[in-house]
Short mmCIF file of C-alpha atoms in Angstrom, two decimals:
data_model
loop_
_atom_site.label_atom_id
_atom_site.label_comp_id
_atom_site.label_asym_id
_atom_site.label_seq_id
_atom_site.Cartn_x
_atom_site.Cartn_y
_atom_site.Cartn_z
CA MET A 1 38.74 -17.90 -3.73
CA GLU A 2 37.70 -18.12 -0.12
CA ARG A 3 34.53 -19.76 1.08
CA LYS A 4 31.78 -17.37 2.00
CA THR A 5 28.16 -17.48 3.09
CA ILE A 6 25.26 -15.60 1.56
CA LYS A 7 21.93 -15.22 3.31
CA ALA A 8 18.78 -14.24 1.44
CA SER A 9 15.13 -13.95 2.37
CA SER A 10 14.05 -15.92 -0.71
CA ILE A 11 15.49 -18.09 -3.45
CA GLU A 12 14.78 -15.35 -6.01
CA GLU A 13 16.86 -12.92 -3.99
CA LEU A 14 19.70 -15.45 -3.77
CA LEU A 15 19.59 -16.05 -7.53
CA SER A 16 19.76 -12.30 -8.16
CA ILE A 17 22.78 -11.99 -5.85
CA LEU A 18 24.58 -14.86 -7.60
CA GLU A 19 23.93 -13.36 -11.05
CA LYS A 20 25.08 -9.94 -9.87
CA ASP A 21 28.29 -11.20 -8.23
CA TYR A 22 29.28 -13.98 -10.65
CA GLY A 23 27.31 -13.35 -13.85
CA PRO A 24 24.43 -15.19 -15.56
CA ASN A 25 26.55 -18.37 -15.83
CA TRP A 26 27.49 -18.32 -12.15
CA TYR A 27 27.12 -22.08 -11.96
CA GLU A 28 30.16 -22.49 -14.20
CA LYS A 29 32.35 -20.44 -11.88
CA ILE A 30 31.44 -21.52 -8.36
CA THR A 31 29.93 -24.31 -6.33
CA VAL A 32 26.86 -23.38 -4.30
CA GLU A 33 25.53 -25.43 -1.42
CA MET A 34 22.06 -24.25 -0.40
CA MET A 35 20.16 -24.83 2.81
CA GLU A 36 16.60 -23.72 3.45
CA THR A 37 15.42 -22.58 6.86
CA ALA A 38 12.06 -21.35 8.04
CA GLU A 39 12.68 -17.74 7.16
CA GLN A 40 15.69 -17.58 4.84
CA ILE A 41 17.99 -19.29 2.31
CA GLU A 42 21.62 -19.76 3.34
CA ALA A 43 24.15 -20.53 0.59
CA THR A 44 27.82 -21.48 0.96
CA ILE A 45 29.98 -20.33 -1.96
CA LYS A 46 33.03 -22.50 -2.74
CA PRO A 47 35.48 -22.78 -5.64
CA VAL A 48 34.46 -24.99 -8.56
CA GLU A 49 34.97 -28.60 -7.59
CA ILE A 50 37.18 -30.84 -9.75
CA ILE A 51 35.55 -34.25 -9.45
CA ASP A 52 37.18 -37.60 -10.17
CA PRO A 53 35.52 -39.22 -13.22
CA LYS A 54 34.30 -42.15 -11.15
CA ILE A 55 32.65 -39.78 -8.70
CA ALA A 56 31.26 -37.76 -11.60
CA PHE A 57 29.65 -40.92 -13.07
CA GLU A 58 28.14 -41.68 -9.67
CA LYS A 59 26.73 -38.17 -9.31
CA LEU A 60 25.35 -38.31 -12.83
CA SER A 61 23.80 -41.67 -12.13
CA MET A 62 22.15 -40.18 -9.06
CA LEU A 63 20.85 -37.31 -11.19
CA GLN A 64 19.01 -39.71 -13.49
CA ILE A 65 19.01 -37.04 -16.13
CA LYS A 66 16.66 -38.84 -18.52
CA SER A 67 14.00 -39.35 -15.87
CA ILE A 68 14.23 -36.06 -13.99
CA SER A 69 10.86 -35.12 -12.58
CA LEU A 70 10.10 -31.43 -12.90
CA PRO A 71 6.95 -29.52 -12.15
CA ASP A 72 4.55 -29.46 -15.05
CA LEU A 73 4.51 -25.87 -16.24
CA SER A 74 2.40 -26.51 -19.32
CA ASN A 75 -0.61 -24.87 -17.68
CA VAL A 76 1.42 -21.84 -16.73
CA GLU A 77 2.94 -21.60 -20.21
CA GLN A 78 -0.45 -21.95 -21.85
CA GLN A 79 -2.07 -19.48 -19.49
CA TYR A 80 0.63 -16.88 -20.07
CA ALA A 81 1.40 -17.57 -23.76
CA GLN A 82 0.12 -14.15 -24.84
CA PRO A 83 0.86 -10.83 -23.14
CA ILE A 84 -1.59 -9.72 -20.50
CA VAL A 85 -2.77 -6.14 -20.28
CA LYS A 86 -3.81 -5.30 -16.74
CA VAL A 87 -5.78 -2.10 -16.30
CA ASN A 88 -5.90 -0.69 -12.80
CA LEU A 89 -8.10 2.17 -11.75
CA SER A 90 -7.28 4.26 -8.75
CA GLU A 91 -9.76 4.11 -5.94
CA ASP A 92 -11.27 7.45 -6.95
CA LYS A 93 -11.21 6.53 -10.69
CA MET A 94 -9.15 9.64 -11.41
CA GLN A 95 -6.23 7.66 -12.82
CA ALA A 96 -5.87 4.54 -14.97
CA THR A 97 -2.65 2.58 -15.30
CA VAL A 98 -1.63 -0.24 -17.62
CA LEU A 99 0.74 -3.02 -16.61
CA ILE A 100 2.06 -5.37 -19.29
CA ILE A 101 2.88 -8.94 -18.27
CA PRO A 102 4.83 -10.47 -21.18
CA GLY A 103 3.72 -13.76 -22.62
CA PHE A 104 5.95 -16.72 -23.31
CA GLU A 105 5.16 -16.60 -27.07
CA ARG A 106 4.65 -12.86 -27.57
CA ILE A 107 6.16 -10.25 -25.29
CA LEU A 108 4.17 -7.09 -26.08
CA PRO A 109 0.56 -6.38 -27.03
CA THR A 110 -0.42 -3.99 -29.80
CA VAL A 111 -1.61 -0.43 -29.25
CA GLU A 112 -5.09 -1.58 -30.29
CA GLU A 113 -5.06 -4.34 -27.67
CA ILE A 114 -4.15 -1.84 -24.99
CA LYS A 115 -6.94 0.49 -26.08
CA GLN A 116 -9.37 -2.42 -26.14
CA ALA A 117 -8.36 -3.34 -22.59
CA LEU A 118 -9.02 0.26 -21.55
CA SER A 119 -12.39 0.18 -23.26
CA ASP A 120 -13.23 -3.11 -21.55
CA SER A 121 -12.44 -1.42 -18.25
CA LYS A 122 -14.72 1.50 -19.25
CA VAL A 123 -11.86 4.00 -19.45
CA VAL A 124 -13.05 6.69 -21.86
CA TYR A 125 -11.78 10.04 -20.55
CA GLY A 126 -8.30 11.59 -20.44
CA ILE A 127 -6.55 8.82 -22.40
CA ASP A 128 -2.89 9.60 -23.11
CA GLU A 129 -2.11 8.26 -26.62
CA LYS A 130 1.62 9.01 -26.29
CA ALA A 131 1.84 7.09 -23.04
CA ILE A 132 0.25 4.06 -24.72
CA GLU A 133 2.64 4.26 -27.68
CA SER A 134 5.62 4.60 -25.33
CA ILE A 135 4.74 1.26 -23.76
CA ILE A 136 5.28 -0.46 -27.11
CA GLU A 137 8.23 1.67 -28.24
CA GLU A 138 10.13 1.42 -24.95
CA LYS A 139 9.02 -2.14 -24.17
CA LYS A 140 7.71 -1.24 -20.74
CA ILE A 141 6.88 -4.53 -19.06
CA PHE A 142 6.28 -5.28 -15.40
CA ALA A 143 5.81 -1.54 -14.81
CA GLU A 144 2.61 0.39 -14.19
CA VAL A 145 2.25 3.20 -16.73
CA ILE A 146 -0.30 5.97 -16.32
CA VAL A 147 -2.36 6.06 -19.52
CA ALA A 148 -5.39 8.11 -18.48
CA ARG A 149 -6.08 10.89 -16.05
CA GLY A 150 -9.36 12.33 -14.96
CA LYS A 151 -10.06 15.98 -14.41
CA ASN A 152 -10.03 16.86 -10.77
CA PRO A 153 -12.89 19.03 -9.67
CA ILE A 154 -12.02 22.46 -8.42
CA PRO A 155 -13.57 22.32 -4.99
CA SER A 156 -15.68 25.04 -3.60
CA ARG A 157 -14.30 26.71 -0.55
CA ASP A 158 -16.53 26.99 2.42
CA ALA A 159 -16.52 30.11 4.44
CA SER A 160 -13.86 29.69 7.10
CA VAL A 161 -12.30 31.30 10.06
CA GLU A 162 -8.60 32.15 10.14
CA PHE A 163 -7.14 32.13 13.62
CA PHE A 164 -4.29 34.39 14.69
CA PHE A 165 -3.35 32.32 17.72
CA PRO A 166 -2.42 28.66 18.35
CA PRO A 167 -5.60 26.70 19.20
CA SER A 168 -3.91 25.18 22.26
CA GLY A 169 -2.85 28.58 23.57
CA PHE A 170 0.85 27.58 23.40
CA VAL A 171 3.42 28.41 20.74
CA CYS A 172 6.59 26.38 20.09
CA GLU A 173 9.70 27.94 18.60
CA LYS A 174 11.16 25.87 15.75
CA HIS A 175 14.60 24.32 16.25
CA GLN A 176 16.57 21.45 14.72
CA GLN A 177 15.07 18.11 15.68
CA GLU A 178 18.25 16.59 17.19
CA THR A 179 19.05 19.57 19.37
CA PHE A 180 15.88 21.19 20.56
CA ASP A 181 14.22 20.52 23.88
CA PRO A 182 10.53 19.86 23.11
CA ALA A 183 9.62 21.17 26.54
CA SER A 184 11.76 24.23 26.93
CA PHE A 185 10.53 26.15 23.90
CA TYR A 186 6.79 25.99 24.54
CA LYS A 187 5.52 29.39 25.53
CA ILE A 188 2.11 30.69 26.44
CA PHE A 189 0.59 32.79 23.68
CA THR A 190 -0.93 35.99 25.02
CA CYS A 191 -3.08 38.75 23.62
CA LYS A 192 -4.20 42.22 24.66
CA LYS A 193 -7.62 43.79 24.78
CA GLY A 194 -8.74 44.76 21.26
CA ASP A 195 -6.45 42.31 19.46
CA VAL A 196 -7.98 40.61 16.40
CA LEU A 197 -8.02 36.88 17.17
CA ALA A 198 -9.82 35.62 14.03
CA ILE A 199 -11.31 36.77 10.73
CA LYS A 200 -14.01 35.27 8.53
CA LYS A 201 -13.08 34.27 4.94
CA PRO A 202 -16.05 34.31 2.46
CA VAL A 203 -17.22 31.33 0.35
CA GLU A 204 -15.72 30.49 -3.10
CA TYR A 205 -17.51 28.43 -5.79
CA GLY A 206 -15.71 25.55 -7.55
CA GLN A 207 -16.03 23.50 -10.81
CA ASP A 208 -17.07 19.89 -11.52
CA GLY A 209 -14.52 17.27 -12.67
CA PHE A 210 -14.54 13.93 -14.57
CA THR A 211 -13.25 10.45 -13.80
CA VAL A 212 -11.41 8.37 -16.42
CA THR A 213 -14.63 6.39 -16.80
CA GLY A 214 -16.47 9.58 -17.77
CA GLU A 215 -18.40 10.02 -14.55
CA ILE A 216 -18.98 13.57 -13.37
CA VAL A 217 -17.30 14.40 -10.10
CA LYS A 218 -19.50 17.09 -8.71
CA THR A 219 -18.13 19.74 -6.45
CA GLU A 220 -20.23 20.51 -3.46
CA LYS A 221 -21.80 23.86 -2.90
CA PRO A 222 -19.86 25.92 -0.39
CA LYS A 223 -21.22 26.38 3.09
CA ASP A 224 -21.43 29.67 4.85
CA ILE A 225 -20.79 30.08 8.55
CA ASN A 226 -22.13 32.26 11.30
CA LEU A 227 -19.23 33.96 13.03
CA ALA A 228 -21.29 34.26 16.19
CA THR A 229 -20.98 30.48 16.78
CA PHE A 230 -17.23 31.00 17.45
CA VAL A 231 -17.71 33.53 20.21
CA GLY A 232 -16.74 32.33 23.66
CA GLU A 233 -15.67 34.04 26.87
CA ASN A 234 -13.96 37.43 26.80
CA VAL A 235 -14.30 37.95 23.02
CA GLU A 236 -16.73 39.82 20.72
CA ILE A 237 -17.57 40.32 17.02
CA SER A 238 -16.38 43.49 15.30
CA GLU A 239 -18.83 46.02 13.95
CA ASP A 240 -18.38 44.88 10.33
CA ASN A 241 -19.21 41.29 11.42
CA THR A 242 -15.95 39.88 9.96
CA LYS A 243 -13.62 39.69 12.98
CA ILE A 244 -13.45 38.34 16.50
CA VAL A 245 -11.53 40.50 18.97
CA ALA A 246 -10.40 40.08 22.57
CA THR A 247 -12.19 42.05 25.28
CA CYS A 248 -9.41 41.54 27.86
CA ASP A 249 -5.73 40.70 28.22
CA GLY A 250 -4.94 36.99 28.57
CA GLN A 251 -4.38 33.66 26.78
CA PRO A 252 -6.57 33.01 23.71
CA TYR A 253 -7.46 29.37 23.04
CA LEU A 254 -9.98 27.27 21.14
CA LYS A 255 -12.37 24.96 22.96
CA ASN A 256 -15.44 23.27 21.49
CA SER A 257 -14.98 25.41 18.34
CA LYS A 258 -15.27 28.60 20.36
CA ILE A 259 -12.63 31.26 20.94
CA HIS A 260 -11.96 32.15 24.54
CA VAL A 261 -9.49 34.35 26.37
CA ARG A 262 -8.48 33.30 29.86
CA ASN A 263 -6.17 34.39 32.55
CA VAL A 264 -3.32 32.02 33.47
CA LEU A 265 -2.36 30.85 36.95
CA VAL A 266 1.38 31.46 37.40
CA VAL A 267 3.44 30.09 40.29
CA ASP A 268 6.48 32.35 40.35
CA GLY A 269 8.91 29.78 41.83
CA ASP A 270 8.74 26.20 43.16
CA LEU A 271 5.52 24.42 43.95
CA GLY A 272 5.53 24.22 47.74
CA TYR A 273 3.58 24.59 50.88
CA GLU A 274 3.17 28.29 50.17
CA THR A 275 0.93 27.39 47.24
CA GLY A 276 -0.26 23.92 48.29
CA ASN A 277 -2.22 21.75 45.87
CA ILE A 278 -3.35 23.40 42.65
CA ASP A 279 -6.90 22.97 41.43
CA PHE A 280 -7.50 25.36 38.55
CA ASN A 281 -9.88 25.07 35.59
CA ALA A 282 -7.52 26.80 33.15
CA SER A 283 -3.78 26.82 32.36
CA VAL A 284 -1.02 26.68 34.95
CA VAL A 285 2.60 27.84 34.70
CA ILE A 286 5.13 26.85 37.37
CA ARG A 287 8.39 28.77 36.93
CA GLY A 288 10.36 26.46 39.24
CA ASN A 289 10.24 22.79 40.31
CA ALA A 290 7.12 20.81 41.15
CA GLU A 291 8.21 18.27 43.77
CA GLY A 292 6.81 16.84 46.96
CA PRO A 293 3.49 15.37 48.07
CA PHE A 294 1.37 17.75 46.04
CA LYS A 295 -1.36 17.51 43.45
CA ILE A 296 -1.90 19.55 40.31
CA ASN A 297 -5.37 19.46 38.80
CA ALA A 298 -5.58 21.75 35.78
CA GLY A 299 -8.43 22.07 33.31
CA GLY A 300 -6.09 23.45 30.64
CA ASP A 301 -2.39 23.22 29.79
CA VAL A 302 0.43 22.94 32.32
CA LEU A 303 3.95 24.31 31.80
CA ILE A 304 6.64 23.44 34.36
CA LEU A 305 9.98 25.15 33.80
CA GLY A 306 11.83 23.02 36.37
CA VAL A 307 11.67 19.34 37.40
CA LEU A 308 8.47 17.40 38.01
CA GLY A 309 8.85 14.97 40.90
CA GLU A 310 6.45 12.64 42.66
CA VAL A 311 3.60 15.10 42.20
CA GLN A 312 0.25 13.71 41.11
CA VAL A 313 -0.75 15.56 37.94
CA ASN A 314 -4.11 15.59 36.21
CA CYS A 315 -3.90 17.81 33.15
CA GLY A 316 -6.90 18.58 30.93
CA GLY A 317 -4.73 19.97 28.14
CA SER A 318 -1.06 19.47 27.24
CA LEU A 319 1.81 19.14 29.71
CA ARG A 320 5.33 20.48 29.08
CA VAL A 321 8.12 19.82 31.59
CA GLN A 322 11.33 21.63 30.72
CA GLY A 323 13.44 20.07 33.50
CA GLY A 324 12.24 16.47 33.11
CA VAL A 325 10.23 14.01 35.20
CA PHE A 326 11.75 12.11 38.14
CA GLY A 327 8.79 10.30 39.68
CA ARG A 328 10.77 8.15 42.16
CA GLY A 329 8.22 5.38 41.61
CA LYS A 330 5.42 7.53 42.98
CA GLY A 331 4.71 10.18 40.38
CA VAL A 332 1.58 9.60 38.31
CA VAL A 333 0.88 11.91 35.40
CA LYS A 334 -2.38 11.96 33.47
CA VAL A 335 -2.49 14.16 30.39
CA THR A 336 -5.49 14.59 28.11
CA LYS A 337 -3.51 15.93 25.13
CA ASP A 338 0.25 15.97 24.41
CA PHE A 339 3.18 15.51 26.81
CA ALA A 340 6.74 16.80 26.40
CA ALA A 341 9.70 16.60 28.77
CA LYS A 342 13.50 16.59 28.89
CA PHE A 343 13.52 13.07 30.39
CA VAL A 344 11.25 10.60 32.20
CA SER A 345 12.50 8.39 35.04
CA GLU A 346 10.61 6.07 37.40
CA ALA A 347 7.24 7.56 36.56
CA GLN A 348 3.84 6.54 35.31
CA ILE A 349 2.61 8.52 32.33
CA PHE A 350 -0.88 8.23 30.89
CA CYS A 351 -1.16 10.44 27.81
CA GLY A 352 -4.12 10.94 25.48
CA GLY A 353 -1.99 12.50 22.73
CA ASN A 354 1.64 12.31 21.63
CA ILE A 355 4.73 12.06 23.82
CA LEU A 356 7.96 13.92 23.01
CA VAL A 357 11.03 13.34 25.20
CA GLU A 358 14.44 14.88 24.63
CA GLU A 359 16.86 12.50 26.38
CA TYR A 360 15.48 9.22 27.76
CA ILE A 361 12.63 7.24 29.28
CA MET A 362 13.89 4.93 32.01
CA ASN A 363 12.20 2.38 34.28
CA SER A 364 8.82 3.92 33.63
CA THR A 365 5.36 2.87 32.57
CA VAL A 366 4.10 4.90 29.64
CA ILE A 367 0.68 4.41 28.07
CA CYS A 368 0.09 6.68 25.09
CA ASN A 369 -2.82 7.11 22.71
CA GLY A 370 -0.60 8.69 20.03
CA ASP A 371 3.08 8.45 19.10
CA VAL A 372 6.07 8.21 21.45
CA LYS A 373 9.28 9.86 20.24
CA VAL A 374 12.57 10.20 22.11
CA PHE A 375 14.98 12.66 20.50
CA GLY A 376 18.80 12.88 20.43
CA LYS A 377 20.52 9.78 21.83
CA GLY A 378 17.00 8.94 22.87
CA VAL A 379 17.20 5.97 25.23
CA ILE A 380 14.25 3.81 26.31
CA SER A 381 15.51 1.45 28.99
CA GLY A 382 13.52 -0.69 31.39
CA GLY A 383 9.81 -0.52 32.01
CA VAL A 384 6.90 -0.70 29.60
CA ILE A 385 6.16 1.70 26.77
CA LYS A 386 2.89 1.24 24.89
CA ALA A 387 1.56 3.50 22.16
CA ALA A 388 -1.46 3.41 19.89
CA GLY A 389 0.71 5.01 17.22
CA ASN A 390 4.42 4.66 16.50
CA ILE A 391 7.40 4.51 18.84
CA GLU A 392 10.72 6.08 17.86
CA ALA A 393 13.93 6.19 19.88
CA GLY A 394 17.67 6.28 19.38
CA GLU A 395 18.35 3.25 21.58
CA ILE A 396 16.08 0.68 23.26
CA GLY A 397 17.19 -1.62 26.08
CA SER A 398 20.55 -1.50 27.83
CA PRO A 399 24.05 -3.10 27.72
CA ALA A 400 23.03 -5.01 30.86
CA ASN A 401 20.10 -6.54 28.91
CA LEU A 402 17.57 -4.87 31.15
CA ARG A 403 14.17 -6.22 30.16
CA THR A 404 12.36 -3.55 28.18
CA VAL A 405 8.91 -3.83 26.60
CA VAL A 406 7.80 -1.59 23.73
CA PHE A 407 4.44 -2.08 22.05
CA ALA A 408 3.18 0.03 19.14
CA GLY A 409 -0.29 -0.13 17.59
CA ILE A 410 -2.04 -1.34 20.69
CA ASP A 411 -5.68 -2.16 19.72
CA TYR A 412 -1.41 -12.46 6.39
CA GLU A 413 -0.68 -15.32 2.48
CA TYR A 414 1.26 -16.62 -0.39
CA GLU A 415 -0.39 -18.59 -3.23
CA SER A 416 0.30 -22.37 -3.17
CA LYS A 417 1.59 -22.12 -6.73
CA TYR A 418 4.09 -19.48 -5.71
CA THR A 419 5.49 -21.75 -3.01
CA GLU A 420 5.73 -24.71 -5.39
CA LEU A 421 7.60 -22.66 -7.96
CA GLN A 422 10.01 -21.39 -5.31
CA LYS A 423 10.92 -24.96 -4.38
CA SER A 424 11.29 -25.86 -8.05
CA LEU A 425 13.63 -22.91 -8.54
CA ILE A 426 16.01 -23.90 -5.77
CA GLU A 427 16.08 -27.53 -6.97
CA THR A 428 16.82 -26.45 -10.55
CA MET A 429 19.61 -24.17 -9.33
CA ARG A 430 21.17 -27.06 -7.42
CA ARG A 431 21.08 -29.37 -10.46
CA ILE A 432 22.56 -26.77 -12.83
CA ASN A 433 25.37 -26.14 -10.37
CA LEU A 434 26.11 -29.86 -10.02
CA LEU A 435 26.08 -30.35 -13.82
CA SER A 436 28.50 -27.43 -14.23
CA ASN A 437 30.87 -28.85 -11.62
CA THR A 438 30.75 -32.25 -13.34
CA GLU A 439 31.33 -30.59 -16.73
CA ASN A 440 34.42 -28.81 -15.40
CA SER A 441 35.72 -32.05 -13.93
CA ILE A 442 35.36 -33.89 -17.26
CA ARG A 443 37.12 -31.07 -19.11
CA ALA A 444 40.00 -31.29 -16.63
CA GLN A 445 40.19 -35.05 -17.17
CA LEU A 446 40.18 -34.65 -20.95
CA MET A 447 43.36 -32.59 -20.66
CA GLN A 448 45.10 -35.48 -18.85
CA VAL A 449 43.69 -38.60 -20.54
CA LYS A 450 45.63 -39.88 -23.55
CA ASP A 451 43.66 -43.05 -24.28
CA ILE A 452 41.54 -42.44 -27.41
CA GLN A 453 38.66 -44.71 -26.36
CA LYS A 454 38.45 -43.16 -22.90
CA ARG A 455 38.58 -39.65 -24.38
CA GLY A 456 35.71 -40.57 -26.69
CA SER A 457 33.60 -41.76 -23.76
CA LEU A 458 34.35 -38.58 -21.84
CA LYS A 459 33.37 -36.42 -24.83
CA GLN A 460 30.06 -38.27 -25.20
CA LEU A 461 29.38 -37.78 -21.52
CA LEU A 462 30.31 -34.10 -21.78
CA GLU A 463 27.83 -33.62 -24.65
CA LYS A 464 25.13 -35.34 -22.64
CA ILE A 465 25.79 -33.09 -19.66
CA GLN A 466 25.76 -29.94 -21.80
CA THR A 467 22.40 -30.93 -23.30
CA ALA A 468 20.95 -31.55 -19.85
CA LYS A 469 22.34 -28.27 -18.54
CA PHE A 470 20.79 -26.36 -21.44
CA THR A 471 17.43 -27.96 -20.63
CA PHE A 472 17.73 -26.92 -17.01
CA GLU A 473 18.76 -23.39 -17.95
CA LYS A 474 15.58 -23.00 -19.99
CA GLN A 475 13.60 -24.52 -17.13
CA LEU A 476 15.12 -22.08 -14.66
CA GLN A 477 14.11 -19.10 -16.76
CA LYS A 478 10.55 -20.36 -17.17
CA ILE A 479 10.17 -20.87 -13.43
CA ARG A 480 11.64 -17.47 -12.77
CA ASN A 481 9.26 -15.77 -15.21
CA SER A 482 6.32 -17.54 -13.62
CA LEU A 483 7.47 -16.42 -10.17
CA ASN A 484 7.74 -12.83 -11.36
CA ILE A 485 4.22 -12.94 -12.77
CA LEU A 486 2.72 -14.48 -9.65
CA LYS A 487 4.69 -12.25 -7.33
CA LEU A 488 3.61 -9.19 -9.26
CA ASN A 489 -0.02 -10.18 -8.96
CA ILE A 490 0.44 -10.50 -5.20
CA GLN A 491 2.00 -7.07 -5.01
CA VAL A 492 -0.89 -5.43 -6.83
CA ASP A 493 -2.85 -5.73 -3.62
CA LYS A 494 -0.53 -3.49 -1.69
CA LEU A 495 -0.22 -4.62 1.89
CA LYS A 496 -0.40 -1.90 4.46
CA PHE A 497 1.65 -2.11 7.58
CA GLY A 498 0.42 -0.68 10.84
CA ALA A 499 2.26 1.03 13.62
CA ARG A 500 6.05 0.73 13.83
CA VAL A 501 8.89 0.81 16.33
CA LYS A 502 11.77 2.81 14.86
CA ILE A 503 15.24 2.63 16.44
CA ARG A 504 17.75 5.09 15.05
CA LYS A 505 20.92 3.65 16.62
CA LEU A 506 20.74 0.40 18.62
CA CYS A 507 18.33 -2.22 19.92
CA HIS A 508 19.78 -4.35 22.72
CA PRO A 509 18.92 -8.00 23.45
CA ASN A 510 16.08 -8.80 25.86
CA VAL A 511 13.80 -6.16 24.34
CA LYS A 512 10.27 -7.35 23.74
CA VAL A 513 8.81 -5.61 20.69
CA GLY A 514 5.11 -5.75 19.95
CA ILE A 515 2.77 -4.50 17.24
CA GLY A 516 -0.85 -4.80 18.25
CA LEU A 517 -1.28 -8.23 19.82
CA ILE A 518 1.80 -9.77 18.13
CA SER A 519 5.14 -9.65 19.94
CA LYS A 520 8.74 -10.79 19.53
CA LEU A 521 11.59 -11.05 22.04
CA ASN A 522 14.71 -9.62 20.45
CA THR A 523 17.79 -11.70 21.33
CA ASP A 524 20.36 -9.88 19.18
CA GLU A 525 22.04 -6.52 19.12
CA ILE A 526 20.55 -4.70 16.14
CA ARG A 527 21.65 -1.33 14.84
CA SER A 528 19.43 1.26 13.22
CA CYS A 529 16.26 -0.69 12.51
CA GLU A 530 12.52 -0.40 12.25
CA PHE A 531 10.24 -3.11 13.64
CA PHE A 532 6.89 -3.66 12.00
CA LEU A 533 4.18 -6.28 11.59
CA ASP A 534 4.63 -8.23 8.35
CA ARG A 535 1.06 -9.15 7.52
CA ASN A 536 2.16 -11.83 5.04
CA SER A 537 3.77 -13.83 7.82
CA GLY A 538 1.92 -12.37 10.76
CA LYS A 539 5.27 -11.84 12.49
CA ILE A 540 7.22 -8.93 13.84
CA THR A 541 10.23 -8.13 11.66
CA TYR A 542 12.61 -5.28 11.14
CA LYS A 543 14.61 -3.54 8.48
#
């Protein structure tokens, strides 16, 4: 067999790989040289070594088999001699699960012990007897099994208002994610005089529920609403007091929980000297390009069907640019809500909502209070992109290693025993492997040696090695079981990761990736990955 290298994030992972590839007795088939680094285990796999007897004696002498010092696991064995029944209640106490951690002396508890554990945890309602029995029958260990469910309350339904228009005043046609232009399909929603814009839905009364601990989960009484509080400009209530209708043609929208209808300022062509600067307290539509030394100040949404150039934009709603943004280092765009464009180049974007870009963001400064997503090939190259939420792109950086900075989430601890056991595991693996190599060498020598006395000595040595190997095999399993128990207890407290940087295709070198205040300079070419903050290590990593 050829030499090969295996890299693993932990010694447990490496052991699992070895057992999968070479079987439980891997150490009898290969030689493994292991090296620990700060963040991973690197193992070199070689054929089984045939060692000269003299060298074998030396290695065995170095092993000092009789006086090997191993970690004292008596406390662990005593602590986990009997099975442990862990009862976990969901945060709302509507579900109870049981997790069985097998003991060293007895693997499974009895049904009565499980019920007693539930009783000790005050679980009295919705207990599933069959689920408990299945734990014993199917030997479900190291797995959370739902054994009790509460009764969810049927909530009351408050009186509500159903709207027949998009609250923003814009409607977006649905297309496939990889092909649609998030700017080109936004259209202004319009209505005519007399159109019903909203209706009132009456209240509905619900039913109380119960938690698994028997507590009553009360449903709140429904709240009624006064339809008049939703009336804004250019709308009125119908005669039967159940509808809101438009009193003029225009664009319906929701602002401060009130329905309004407004007229829209439309520039039927390019923004130019014929129109001058735009200062309008409602929505603006420009059917052509918006370029030149102009300013757009809109209180509502802005839709530009062409290209946005070095224009200074202050948008009180959402901004959609079908043709893309080419700021030439001068364009500054401030958007209160969402921003969508075909591309962004050499611009400064300040967005209070989410950013959707079809093709690329290049050499720009983007500060976003939501998520940034670049569709299709989706390149982010050069400049600084910062988002309070997530960042997603097809490719970040450039083949020329252009420095690119992407920060998401703008605004960690293993038990000491766990670490000790990990080190014990790798040392035990090394010793078993060395014993197996020595064993194979002695067997090879036995086939060649004719001298009876020498063969007797070799057989005695072989028996000694086999006894030691058996001891280490048992030791390895105990350490591994202890690691599983401790690791499981760590995982019970599920760690939540914050914002992420997702790259669908390629991340180039010289890309600085940050999550919150933690950052990492990527020096490799990485394909299809997702960067996130690992709170165990406090470092940026990817998968």
